[in-house]
PDB file of C-alpha atoms in Angstrom:
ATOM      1  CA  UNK P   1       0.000   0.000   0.000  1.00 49.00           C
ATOM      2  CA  UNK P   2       2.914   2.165   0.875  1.00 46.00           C
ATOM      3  CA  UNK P   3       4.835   1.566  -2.486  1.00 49.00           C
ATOM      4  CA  UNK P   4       1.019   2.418  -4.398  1.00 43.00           C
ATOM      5  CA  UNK P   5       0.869   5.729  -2.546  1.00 46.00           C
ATOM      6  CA  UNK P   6       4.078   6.747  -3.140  1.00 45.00           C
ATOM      7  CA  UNK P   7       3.698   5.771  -6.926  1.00 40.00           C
ATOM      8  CA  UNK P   8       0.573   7.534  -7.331  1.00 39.00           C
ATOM      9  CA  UNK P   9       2.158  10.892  -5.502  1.00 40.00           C
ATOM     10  CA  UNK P  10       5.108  10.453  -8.236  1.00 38.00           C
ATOM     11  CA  UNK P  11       2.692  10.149 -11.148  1.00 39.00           C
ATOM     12  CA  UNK P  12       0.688  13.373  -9.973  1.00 39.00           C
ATOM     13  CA  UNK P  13       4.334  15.542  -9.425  1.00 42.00           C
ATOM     14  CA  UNK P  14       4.938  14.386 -12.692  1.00 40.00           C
ATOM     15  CA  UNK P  15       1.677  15.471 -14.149  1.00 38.00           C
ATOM     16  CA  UNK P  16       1.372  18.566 -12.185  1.00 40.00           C
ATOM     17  CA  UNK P  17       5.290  19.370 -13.380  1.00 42.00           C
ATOM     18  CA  UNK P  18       4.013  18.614 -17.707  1.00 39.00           C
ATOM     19  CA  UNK P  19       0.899  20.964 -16.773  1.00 39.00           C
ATOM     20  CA  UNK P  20       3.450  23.737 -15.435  1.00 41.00           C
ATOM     21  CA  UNK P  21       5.763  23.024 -18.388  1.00 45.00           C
ATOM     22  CA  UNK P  22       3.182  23.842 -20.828  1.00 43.00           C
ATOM     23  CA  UNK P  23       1.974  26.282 -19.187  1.00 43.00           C
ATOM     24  CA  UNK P  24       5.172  28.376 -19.135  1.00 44.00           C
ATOM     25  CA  UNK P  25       5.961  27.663 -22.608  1.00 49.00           C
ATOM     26  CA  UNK P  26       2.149  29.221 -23.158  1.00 49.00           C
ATOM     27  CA  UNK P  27       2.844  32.559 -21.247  1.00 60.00           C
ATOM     28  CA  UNK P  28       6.511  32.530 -23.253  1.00 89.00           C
ATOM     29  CA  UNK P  29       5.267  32.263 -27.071  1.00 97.00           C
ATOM     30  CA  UNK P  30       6.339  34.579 -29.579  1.00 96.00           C
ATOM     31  CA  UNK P  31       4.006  36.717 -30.815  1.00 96.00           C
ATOM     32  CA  UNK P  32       1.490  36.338 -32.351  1.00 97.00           C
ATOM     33  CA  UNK P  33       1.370  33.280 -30.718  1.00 98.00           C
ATOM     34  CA  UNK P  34      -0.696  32.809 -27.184  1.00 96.00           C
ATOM     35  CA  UNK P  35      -0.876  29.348 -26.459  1.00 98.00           C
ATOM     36  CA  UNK P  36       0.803  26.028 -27.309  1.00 98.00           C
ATOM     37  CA  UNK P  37      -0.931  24.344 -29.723  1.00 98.00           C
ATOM     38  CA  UNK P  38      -1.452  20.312 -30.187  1.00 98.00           C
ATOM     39  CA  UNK P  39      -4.144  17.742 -31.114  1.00 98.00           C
ATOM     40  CA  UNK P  40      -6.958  17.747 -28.457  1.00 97.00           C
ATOM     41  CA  UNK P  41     -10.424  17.114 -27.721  1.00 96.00           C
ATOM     42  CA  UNK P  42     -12.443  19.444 -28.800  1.00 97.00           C
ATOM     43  CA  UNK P  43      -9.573  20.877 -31.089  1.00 97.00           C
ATOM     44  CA  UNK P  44      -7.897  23.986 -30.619  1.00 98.00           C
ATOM     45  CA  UNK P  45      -9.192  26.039 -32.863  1.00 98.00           C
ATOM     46  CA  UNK P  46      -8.590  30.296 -33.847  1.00 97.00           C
ATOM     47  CA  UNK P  47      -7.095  32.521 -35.665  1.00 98.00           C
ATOM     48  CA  UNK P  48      -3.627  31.617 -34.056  1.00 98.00           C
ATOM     49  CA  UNK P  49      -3.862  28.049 -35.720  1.00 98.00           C
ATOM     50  CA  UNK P  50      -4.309  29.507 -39.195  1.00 98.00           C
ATOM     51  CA  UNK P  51      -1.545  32.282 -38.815  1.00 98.00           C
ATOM     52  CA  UNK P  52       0.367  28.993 -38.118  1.00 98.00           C
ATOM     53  CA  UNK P  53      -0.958  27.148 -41.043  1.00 98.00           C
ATOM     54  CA  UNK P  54      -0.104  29.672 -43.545  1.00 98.00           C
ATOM     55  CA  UNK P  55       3.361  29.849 -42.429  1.00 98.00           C
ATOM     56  CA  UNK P  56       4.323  26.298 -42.199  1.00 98.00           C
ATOM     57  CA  UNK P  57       2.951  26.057 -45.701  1.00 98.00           C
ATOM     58  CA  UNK P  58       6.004  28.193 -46.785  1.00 98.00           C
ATOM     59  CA  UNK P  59       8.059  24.800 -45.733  1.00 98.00           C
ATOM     60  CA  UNK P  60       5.171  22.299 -45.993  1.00 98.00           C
ATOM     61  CA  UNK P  61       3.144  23.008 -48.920  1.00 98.00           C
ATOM     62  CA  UNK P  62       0.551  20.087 -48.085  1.00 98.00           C
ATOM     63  CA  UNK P  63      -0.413  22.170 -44.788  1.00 98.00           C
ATOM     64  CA  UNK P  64      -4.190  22.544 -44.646  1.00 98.00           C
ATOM     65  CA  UNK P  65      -5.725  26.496 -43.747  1.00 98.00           C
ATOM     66  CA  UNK P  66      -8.460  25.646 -41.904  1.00 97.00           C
ATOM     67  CA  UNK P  67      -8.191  27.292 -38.488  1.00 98.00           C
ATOM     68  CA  UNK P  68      -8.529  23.876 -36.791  1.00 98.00           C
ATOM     69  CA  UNK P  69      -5.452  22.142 -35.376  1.00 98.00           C
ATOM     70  CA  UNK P  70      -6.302  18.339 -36.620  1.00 98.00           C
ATOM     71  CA  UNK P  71      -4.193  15.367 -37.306  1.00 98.00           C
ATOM     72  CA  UNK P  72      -3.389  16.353 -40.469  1.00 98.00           C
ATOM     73  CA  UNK P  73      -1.533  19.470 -39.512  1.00 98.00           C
ATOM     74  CA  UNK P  74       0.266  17.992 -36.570  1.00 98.00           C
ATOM     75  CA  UNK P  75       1.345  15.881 -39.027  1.00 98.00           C
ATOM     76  CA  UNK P  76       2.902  18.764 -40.991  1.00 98.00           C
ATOM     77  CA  UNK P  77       4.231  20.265 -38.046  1.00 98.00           C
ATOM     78  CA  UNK P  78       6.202  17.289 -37.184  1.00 98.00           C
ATOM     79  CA  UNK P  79       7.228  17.465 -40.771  1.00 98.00           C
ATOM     80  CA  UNK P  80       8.507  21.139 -40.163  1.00 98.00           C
ATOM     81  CA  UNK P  81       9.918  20.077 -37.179  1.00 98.00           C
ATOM     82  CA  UNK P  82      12.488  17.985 -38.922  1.00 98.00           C
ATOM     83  CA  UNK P  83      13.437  20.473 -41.327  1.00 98.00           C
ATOM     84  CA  UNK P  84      13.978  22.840 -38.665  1.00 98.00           C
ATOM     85  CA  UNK P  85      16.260  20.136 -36.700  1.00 97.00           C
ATOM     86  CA  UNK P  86      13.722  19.952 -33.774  1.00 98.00           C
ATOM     87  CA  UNK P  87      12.132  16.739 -32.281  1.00 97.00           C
ATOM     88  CA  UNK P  88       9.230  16.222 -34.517  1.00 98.00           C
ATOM     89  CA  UNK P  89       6.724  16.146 -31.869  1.00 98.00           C
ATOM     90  CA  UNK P  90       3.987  17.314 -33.684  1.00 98.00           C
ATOM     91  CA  UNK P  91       3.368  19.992 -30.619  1.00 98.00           C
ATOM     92  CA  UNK P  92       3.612  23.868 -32.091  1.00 98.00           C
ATOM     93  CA  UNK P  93       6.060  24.860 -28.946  1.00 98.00           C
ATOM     94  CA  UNK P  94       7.920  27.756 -28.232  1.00 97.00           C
ATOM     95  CA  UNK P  95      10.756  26.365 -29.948  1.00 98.00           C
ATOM     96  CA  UNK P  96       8.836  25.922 -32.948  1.00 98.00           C
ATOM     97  CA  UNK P  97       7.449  28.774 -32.819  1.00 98.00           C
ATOM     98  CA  UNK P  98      10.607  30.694 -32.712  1.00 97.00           C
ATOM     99  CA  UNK P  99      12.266  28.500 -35.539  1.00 98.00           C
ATOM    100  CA  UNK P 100       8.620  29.648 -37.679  1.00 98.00           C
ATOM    101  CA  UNK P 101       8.964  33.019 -37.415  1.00 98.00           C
ATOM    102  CA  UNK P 102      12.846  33.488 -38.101  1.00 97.00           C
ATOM    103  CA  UNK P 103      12.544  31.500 -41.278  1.00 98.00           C
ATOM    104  CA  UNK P 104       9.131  31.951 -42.549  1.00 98.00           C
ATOM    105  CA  UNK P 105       7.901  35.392 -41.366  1.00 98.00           C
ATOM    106  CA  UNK P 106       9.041  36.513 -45.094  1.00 98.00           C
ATOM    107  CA  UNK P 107       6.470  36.096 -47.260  1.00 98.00           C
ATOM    108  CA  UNK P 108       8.455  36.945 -50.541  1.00 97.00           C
ATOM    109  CA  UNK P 109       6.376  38.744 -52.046  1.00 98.00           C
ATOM    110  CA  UNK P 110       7.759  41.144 -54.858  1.00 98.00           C
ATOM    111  CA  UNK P 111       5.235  44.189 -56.353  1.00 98.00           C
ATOM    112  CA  UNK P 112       5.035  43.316 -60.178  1.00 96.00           C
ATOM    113  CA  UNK P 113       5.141  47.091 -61.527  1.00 96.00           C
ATOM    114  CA  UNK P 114       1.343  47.032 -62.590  1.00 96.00           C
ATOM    115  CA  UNK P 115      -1.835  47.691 -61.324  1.00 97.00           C
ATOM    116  CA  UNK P 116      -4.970  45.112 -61.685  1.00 95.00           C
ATOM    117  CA  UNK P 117      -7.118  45.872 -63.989  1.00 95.00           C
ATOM    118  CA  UNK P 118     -10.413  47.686 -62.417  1.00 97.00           C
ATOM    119  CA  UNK P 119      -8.368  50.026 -60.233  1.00 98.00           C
ATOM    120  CA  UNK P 120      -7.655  53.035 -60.348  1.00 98.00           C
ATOM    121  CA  UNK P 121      -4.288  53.983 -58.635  1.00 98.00           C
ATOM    122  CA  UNK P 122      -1.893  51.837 -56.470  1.00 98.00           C
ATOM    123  CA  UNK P 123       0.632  53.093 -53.617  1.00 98.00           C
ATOM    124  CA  UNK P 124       3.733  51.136 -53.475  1.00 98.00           C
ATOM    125  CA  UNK P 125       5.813  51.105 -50.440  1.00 98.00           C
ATOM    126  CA  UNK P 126       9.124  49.139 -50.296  1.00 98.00           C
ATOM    127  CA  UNK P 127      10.389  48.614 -46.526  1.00 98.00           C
ATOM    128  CA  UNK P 128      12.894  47.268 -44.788  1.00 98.00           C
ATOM    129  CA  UNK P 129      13.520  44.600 -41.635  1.00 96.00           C
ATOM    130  CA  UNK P 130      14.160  47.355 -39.619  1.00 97.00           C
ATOM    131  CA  UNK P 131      11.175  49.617 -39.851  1.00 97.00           C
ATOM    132  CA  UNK P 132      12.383  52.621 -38.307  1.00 97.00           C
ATOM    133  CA  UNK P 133      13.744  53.239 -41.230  1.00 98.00           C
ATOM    134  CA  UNK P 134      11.727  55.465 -43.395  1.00 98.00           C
ATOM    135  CA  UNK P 135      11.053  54.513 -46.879  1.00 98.00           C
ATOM    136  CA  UNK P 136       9.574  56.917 -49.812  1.00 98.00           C
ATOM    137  CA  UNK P 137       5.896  55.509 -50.950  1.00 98.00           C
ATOM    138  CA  UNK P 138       4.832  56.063 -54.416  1.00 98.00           C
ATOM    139  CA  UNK P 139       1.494  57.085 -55.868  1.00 98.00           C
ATOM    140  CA  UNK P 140       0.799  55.493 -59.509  1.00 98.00           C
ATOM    141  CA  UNK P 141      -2.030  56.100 -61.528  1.00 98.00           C
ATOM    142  CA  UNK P 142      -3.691  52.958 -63.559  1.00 97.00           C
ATOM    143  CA  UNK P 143      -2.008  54.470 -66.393  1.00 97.00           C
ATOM    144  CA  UNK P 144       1.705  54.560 -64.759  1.00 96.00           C
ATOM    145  CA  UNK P 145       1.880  57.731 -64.243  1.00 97.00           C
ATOM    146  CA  UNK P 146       3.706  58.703 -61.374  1.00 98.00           C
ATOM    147  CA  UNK P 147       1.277  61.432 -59.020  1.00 98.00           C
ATOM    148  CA  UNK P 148       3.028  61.260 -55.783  1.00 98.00           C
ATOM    149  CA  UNK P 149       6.422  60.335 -54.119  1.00 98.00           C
ATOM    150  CA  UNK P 150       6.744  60.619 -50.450  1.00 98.00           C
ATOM    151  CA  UNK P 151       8.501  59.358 -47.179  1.00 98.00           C
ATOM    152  CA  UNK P 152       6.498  57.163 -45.367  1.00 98.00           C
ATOM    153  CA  UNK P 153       6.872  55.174 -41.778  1.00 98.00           C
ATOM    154  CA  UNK P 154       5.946  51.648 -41.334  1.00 98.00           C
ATOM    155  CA  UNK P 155       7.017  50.419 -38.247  1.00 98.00           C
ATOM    156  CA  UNK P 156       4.688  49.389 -35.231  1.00 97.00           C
ATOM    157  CA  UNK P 157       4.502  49.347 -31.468  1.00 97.00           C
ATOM    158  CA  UNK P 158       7.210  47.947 -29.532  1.00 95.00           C
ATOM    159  CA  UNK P 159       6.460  44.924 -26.907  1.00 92.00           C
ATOM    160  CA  UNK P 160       6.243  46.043 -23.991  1.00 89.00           C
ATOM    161  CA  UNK P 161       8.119  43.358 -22.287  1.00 86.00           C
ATOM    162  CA  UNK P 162      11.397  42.949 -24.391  1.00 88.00           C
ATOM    163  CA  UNK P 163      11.313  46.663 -25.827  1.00 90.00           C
ATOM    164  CA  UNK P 164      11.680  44.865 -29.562  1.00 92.00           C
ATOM    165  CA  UNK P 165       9.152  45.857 -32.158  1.00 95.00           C
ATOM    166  CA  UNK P 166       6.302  43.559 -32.989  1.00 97.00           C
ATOM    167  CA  UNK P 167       6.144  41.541 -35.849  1.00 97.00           C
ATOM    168  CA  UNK P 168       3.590  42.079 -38.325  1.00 97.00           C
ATOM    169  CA  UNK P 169       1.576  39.379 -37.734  1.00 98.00           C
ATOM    170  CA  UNK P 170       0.699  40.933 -34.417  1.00 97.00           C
ATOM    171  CA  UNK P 171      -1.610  43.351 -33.030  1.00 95.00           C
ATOM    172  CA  UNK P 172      -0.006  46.863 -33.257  1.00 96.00           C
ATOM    173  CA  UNK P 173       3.143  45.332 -35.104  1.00 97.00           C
ATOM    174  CA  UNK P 174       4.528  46.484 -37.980  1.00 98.00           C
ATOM    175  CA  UNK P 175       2.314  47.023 -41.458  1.00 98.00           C
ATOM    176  CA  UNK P 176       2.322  43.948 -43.249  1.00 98.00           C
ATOM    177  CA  UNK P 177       3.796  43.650 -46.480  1.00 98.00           C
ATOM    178  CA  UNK P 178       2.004  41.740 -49.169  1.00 98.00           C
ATOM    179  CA  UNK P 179      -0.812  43.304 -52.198  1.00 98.00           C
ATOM    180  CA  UNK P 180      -3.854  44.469 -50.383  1.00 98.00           C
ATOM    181  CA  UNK P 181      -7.252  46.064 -51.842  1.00 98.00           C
ATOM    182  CA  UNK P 182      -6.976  49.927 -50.711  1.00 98.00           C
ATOM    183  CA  UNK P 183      -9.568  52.904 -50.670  1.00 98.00           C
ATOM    184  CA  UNK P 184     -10.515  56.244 -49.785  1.00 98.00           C
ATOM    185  CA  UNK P 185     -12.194  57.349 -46.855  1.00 98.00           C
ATOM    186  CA  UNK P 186     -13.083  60.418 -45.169  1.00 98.00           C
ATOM    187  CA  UNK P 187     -11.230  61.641 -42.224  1.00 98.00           C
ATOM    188  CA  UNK P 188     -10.676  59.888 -38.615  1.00 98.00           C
ATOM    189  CA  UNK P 189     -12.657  61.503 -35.966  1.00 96.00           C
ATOM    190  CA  UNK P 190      -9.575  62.242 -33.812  1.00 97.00           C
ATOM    191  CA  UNK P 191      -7.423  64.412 -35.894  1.00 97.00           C
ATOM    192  CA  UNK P 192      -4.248  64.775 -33.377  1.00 97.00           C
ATOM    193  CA  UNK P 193      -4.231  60.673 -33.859  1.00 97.00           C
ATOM    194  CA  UNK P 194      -5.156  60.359 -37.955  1.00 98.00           C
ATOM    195  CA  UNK P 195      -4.607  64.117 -39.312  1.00 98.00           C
ATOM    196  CA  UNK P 196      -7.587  65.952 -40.704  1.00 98.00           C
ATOM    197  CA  UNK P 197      -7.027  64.752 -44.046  1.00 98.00           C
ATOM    198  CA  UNK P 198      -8.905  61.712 -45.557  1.00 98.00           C
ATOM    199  CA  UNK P 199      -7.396  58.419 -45.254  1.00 98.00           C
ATOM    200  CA  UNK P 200      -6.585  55.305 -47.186  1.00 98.00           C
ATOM    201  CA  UNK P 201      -7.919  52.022 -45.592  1.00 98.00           C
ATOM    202  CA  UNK P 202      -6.403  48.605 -46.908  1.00 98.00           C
ATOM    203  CA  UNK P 203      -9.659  46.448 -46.782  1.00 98.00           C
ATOM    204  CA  UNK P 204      -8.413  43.141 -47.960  1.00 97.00           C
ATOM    205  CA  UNK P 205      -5.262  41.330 -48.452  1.00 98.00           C
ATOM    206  CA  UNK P 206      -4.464  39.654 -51.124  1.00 98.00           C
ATOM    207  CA  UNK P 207      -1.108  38.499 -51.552  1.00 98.00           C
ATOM    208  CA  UNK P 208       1.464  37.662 -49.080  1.00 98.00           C
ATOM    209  CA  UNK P 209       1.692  38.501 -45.219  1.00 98.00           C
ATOM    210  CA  UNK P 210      -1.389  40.491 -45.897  1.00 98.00           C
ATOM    211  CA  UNK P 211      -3.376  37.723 -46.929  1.00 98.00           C
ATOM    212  CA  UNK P 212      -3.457  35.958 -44.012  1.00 98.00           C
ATOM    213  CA  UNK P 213      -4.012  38.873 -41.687  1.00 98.00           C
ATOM    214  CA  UNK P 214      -5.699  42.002 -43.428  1.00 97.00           C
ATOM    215  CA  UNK P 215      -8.990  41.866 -42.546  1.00 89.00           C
ATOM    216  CA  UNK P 216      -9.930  38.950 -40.912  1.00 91.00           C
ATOM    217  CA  UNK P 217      -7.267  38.998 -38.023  1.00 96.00           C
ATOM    218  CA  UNK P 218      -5.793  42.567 -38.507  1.00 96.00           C
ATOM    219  CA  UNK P 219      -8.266  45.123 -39.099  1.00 94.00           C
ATOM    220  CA  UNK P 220      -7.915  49.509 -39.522  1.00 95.00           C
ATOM    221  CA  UNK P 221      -4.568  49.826 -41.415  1.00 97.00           C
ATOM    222  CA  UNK P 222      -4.711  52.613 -42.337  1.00 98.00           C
ATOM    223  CA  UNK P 223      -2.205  55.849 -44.645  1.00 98.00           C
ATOM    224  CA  UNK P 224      -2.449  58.648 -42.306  1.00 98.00           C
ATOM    225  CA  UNK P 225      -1.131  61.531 -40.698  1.00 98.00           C
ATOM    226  CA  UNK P 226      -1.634  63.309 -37.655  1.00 97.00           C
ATOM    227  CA  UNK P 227      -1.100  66.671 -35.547  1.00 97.00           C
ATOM    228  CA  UNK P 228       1.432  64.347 -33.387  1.00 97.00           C
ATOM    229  CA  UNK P 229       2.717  66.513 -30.255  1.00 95.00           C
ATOM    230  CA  UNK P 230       6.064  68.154 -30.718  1.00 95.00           C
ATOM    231  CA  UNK P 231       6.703  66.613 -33.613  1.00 96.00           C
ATOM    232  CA  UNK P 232       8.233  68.658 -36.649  1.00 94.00           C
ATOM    233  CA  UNK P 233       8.744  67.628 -40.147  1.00 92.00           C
ATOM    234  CA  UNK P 234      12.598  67.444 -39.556  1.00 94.00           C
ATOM    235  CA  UNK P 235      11.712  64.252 -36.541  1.00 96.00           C
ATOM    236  CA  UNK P 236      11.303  60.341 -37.691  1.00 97.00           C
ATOM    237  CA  UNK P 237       7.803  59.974 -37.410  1.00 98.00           C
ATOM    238  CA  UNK P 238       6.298  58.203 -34.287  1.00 97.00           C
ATOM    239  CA  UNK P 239       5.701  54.198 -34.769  1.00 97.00           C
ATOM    240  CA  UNK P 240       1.986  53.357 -35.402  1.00 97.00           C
ATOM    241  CA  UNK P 241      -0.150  50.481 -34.247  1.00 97.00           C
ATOM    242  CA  UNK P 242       0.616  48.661 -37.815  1.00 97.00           C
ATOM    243  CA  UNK P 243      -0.410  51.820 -40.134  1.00 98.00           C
ATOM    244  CA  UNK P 244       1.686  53.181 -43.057  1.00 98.00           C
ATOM    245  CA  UNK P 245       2.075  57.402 -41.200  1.00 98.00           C
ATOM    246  CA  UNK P 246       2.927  60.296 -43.642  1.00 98.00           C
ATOM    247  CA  UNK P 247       3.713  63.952 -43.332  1.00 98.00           C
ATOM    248  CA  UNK P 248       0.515  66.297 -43.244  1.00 98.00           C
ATOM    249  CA  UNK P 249       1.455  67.756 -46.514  1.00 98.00           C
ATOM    250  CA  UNK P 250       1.824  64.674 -47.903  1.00 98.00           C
ATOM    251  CA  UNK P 251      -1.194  62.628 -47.118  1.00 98.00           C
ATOM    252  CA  UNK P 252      -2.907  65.965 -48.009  1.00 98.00           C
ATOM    253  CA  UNK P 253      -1.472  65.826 -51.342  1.00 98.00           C
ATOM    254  CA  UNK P 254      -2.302  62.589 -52.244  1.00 98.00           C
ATOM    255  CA  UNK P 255      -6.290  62.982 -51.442  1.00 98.00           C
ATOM    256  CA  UNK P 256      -6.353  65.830 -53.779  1.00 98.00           C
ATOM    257  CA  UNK P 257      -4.446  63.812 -56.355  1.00 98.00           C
ATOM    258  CA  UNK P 258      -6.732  61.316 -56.042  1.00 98.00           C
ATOM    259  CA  UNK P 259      -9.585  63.263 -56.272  1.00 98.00           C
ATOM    260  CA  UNK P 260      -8.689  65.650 -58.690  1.00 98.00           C
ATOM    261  CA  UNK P 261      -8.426  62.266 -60.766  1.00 97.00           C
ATOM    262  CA  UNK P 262     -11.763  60.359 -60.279  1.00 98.00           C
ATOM    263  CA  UNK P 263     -11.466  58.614 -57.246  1.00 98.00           C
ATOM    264  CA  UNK P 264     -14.128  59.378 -54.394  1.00 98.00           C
ATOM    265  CA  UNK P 265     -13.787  59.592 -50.697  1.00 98.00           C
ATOM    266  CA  UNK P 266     -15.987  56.565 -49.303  1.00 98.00           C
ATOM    267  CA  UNK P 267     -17.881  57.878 -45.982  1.00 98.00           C
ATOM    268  CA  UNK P 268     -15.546  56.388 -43.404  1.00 97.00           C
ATOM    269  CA  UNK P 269     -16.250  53.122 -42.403  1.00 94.00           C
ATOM    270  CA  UNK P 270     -14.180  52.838 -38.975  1.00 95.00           C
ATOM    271  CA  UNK P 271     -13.402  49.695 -39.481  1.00 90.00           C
ATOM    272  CA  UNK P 272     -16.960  47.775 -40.238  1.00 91.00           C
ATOM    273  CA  UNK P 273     -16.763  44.214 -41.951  1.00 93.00           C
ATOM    274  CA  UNK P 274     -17.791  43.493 -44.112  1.00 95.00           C
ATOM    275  CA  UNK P 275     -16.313  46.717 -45.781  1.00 97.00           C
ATOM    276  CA  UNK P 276     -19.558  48.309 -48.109  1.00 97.00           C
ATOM    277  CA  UNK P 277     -17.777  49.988 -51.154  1.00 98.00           C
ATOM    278  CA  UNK P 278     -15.738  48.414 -54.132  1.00 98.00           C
ATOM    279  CA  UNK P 279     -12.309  49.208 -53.114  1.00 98.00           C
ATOM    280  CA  UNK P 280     -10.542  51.372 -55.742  1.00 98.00           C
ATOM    281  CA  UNK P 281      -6.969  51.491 -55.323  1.00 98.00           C
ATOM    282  CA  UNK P 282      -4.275  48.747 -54.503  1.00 98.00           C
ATOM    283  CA  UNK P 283      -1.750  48.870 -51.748  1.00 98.00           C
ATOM    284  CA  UNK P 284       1.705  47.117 -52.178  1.00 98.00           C
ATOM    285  CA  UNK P 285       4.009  46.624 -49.103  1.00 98.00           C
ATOM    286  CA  UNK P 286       7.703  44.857 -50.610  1.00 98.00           C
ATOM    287  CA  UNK P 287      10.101  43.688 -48.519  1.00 98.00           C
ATOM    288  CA  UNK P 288      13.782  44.959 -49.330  1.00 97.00           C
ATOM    289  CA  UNK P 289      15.910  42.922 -47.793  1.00 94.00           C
TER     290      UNK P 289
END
């Protein structure tokens, strides 16, 4: 009876120890991940899982995107896992999750030098890992011509824990790169924030990093200024919570370039879904390096 007890207070240190284990590596995930993620019952399920998906198909084309962490994609995650040199456990750690994001964040996409047919104008915007470095947008026409070139600032919030700037897969990280549908809408209601100009609102991604995020996970990126406190045109702009910022004159210059070309400024959604107008501009975000 003695050797049973002492067996069965082993087997619950030993549980209770795996709980704790997992539960660190939860609190310690990268962002955007929350949680570690496995097979269970019910299945873990969110927008985490397919943020997951989409990047271990970079590796693992035969991935599926369904939100839903099933057999089939701990299956692939083992598969990554050996790429990566890990133990293919088939459990998304923290390790894994680390290894994910330094070598598939990248989503490779390259802007193509045209515009889709049905839209009227495109701003392109080439950035760089480090986005505190400022970058100069351009405004195109449908036609090529050249409206607008101006310096733009992509970078987002830093986290607040490790003072490093979040990825753009996160809330408040960086703007993510990728071909998203963009339009115009009429100012922000807090000018000091936005500017009093009218803004640009990507509305749906649909190439690259912005594909998986923009708008289903990562919603209100916006071009913008604002009327930012002691700020002068000579200061780096201040980071954003993942929107593309601009000087005053210049976001001013591009609504009347737009307008004075066709394009019409949409009543302001603030960020409803689904988003009511036919987007009529394209926004492409290239990474550099």
């Amino acid at each position: 009876m003695k050797n049973f007890s002492t067996l069965f207070v082993v087997c619950l240190c030993f549980t209770a120890s795996l709980i704790a284990n997992v539960e660190s590596q939860g609190n310690s995930m990268p962002c955007p991940f929350t949680r570690v993620l496995s097979v269970q019952k019910p299945a873990l399920n969110g927008d985490d899982v397919y943020i997951m998906q989409n990047l271990v198909k970079r590796s693992v084309p035969e991935i599926p995107t369904n939100f839903v962490y099933d057999s089939e994609t701990e299956a692939c995650v083992s598969k990554l896992q050996s790429i990566f040199g890990l133990n293919p456990t088939g459990v998304f750690d923290q390790n894994t999750a680390s290894k994910l994001l330094a070598n598939n964040l990248a989503d490779g996409y390259k802007d193509n030098g045209t515009i889709p047919e049905g839209y009227l104008y495109k701003v392109h915007v080439p950035v760089y890992s480090n986005r505190s470095i400022e970058t100069q947008a351009t405004l195109y026409w449908n036609d090529g011509t050249i409206l607008h070139q101006f310096t733009v600032r992509t970078e987002g919030q830093l986290d607040n824990a490790t003072g490093v700037p979040l990825n753009e897969l996160c809330n408040s990280g960086s703007t993510p790169t990728g071909l998203m549908t963009f339009d115009l809408n009429s100012p922000e209601s807090d000018p000091i924030e936005y500017g009093p100009y009218p803004i640009n609102r990507a509305v749906q991604g649909l190439e690259g990093n912005a594909f998986i995020v923009i708008s289903n996970i990562r919603d209100g990126i916006l071009l913008h200024t604002g009327e930012w406190p002691n700020w002068t045109p000579k200061d780096p702009m201040p980071n954003s919570h993942g929107c593309i910022h601009g000087f005053p004159l210049d976001i001013k210059y591009v609504w009347q370039a737009l307008v004075e070309n066709g394009v019409v400024v949409r009543n302001n959604t603030f960020g409803q879904l689904p988003y009511p107008y036919k987007p009529q501009g394209i926004l492409s975000i290239e990474l550099l390096d």
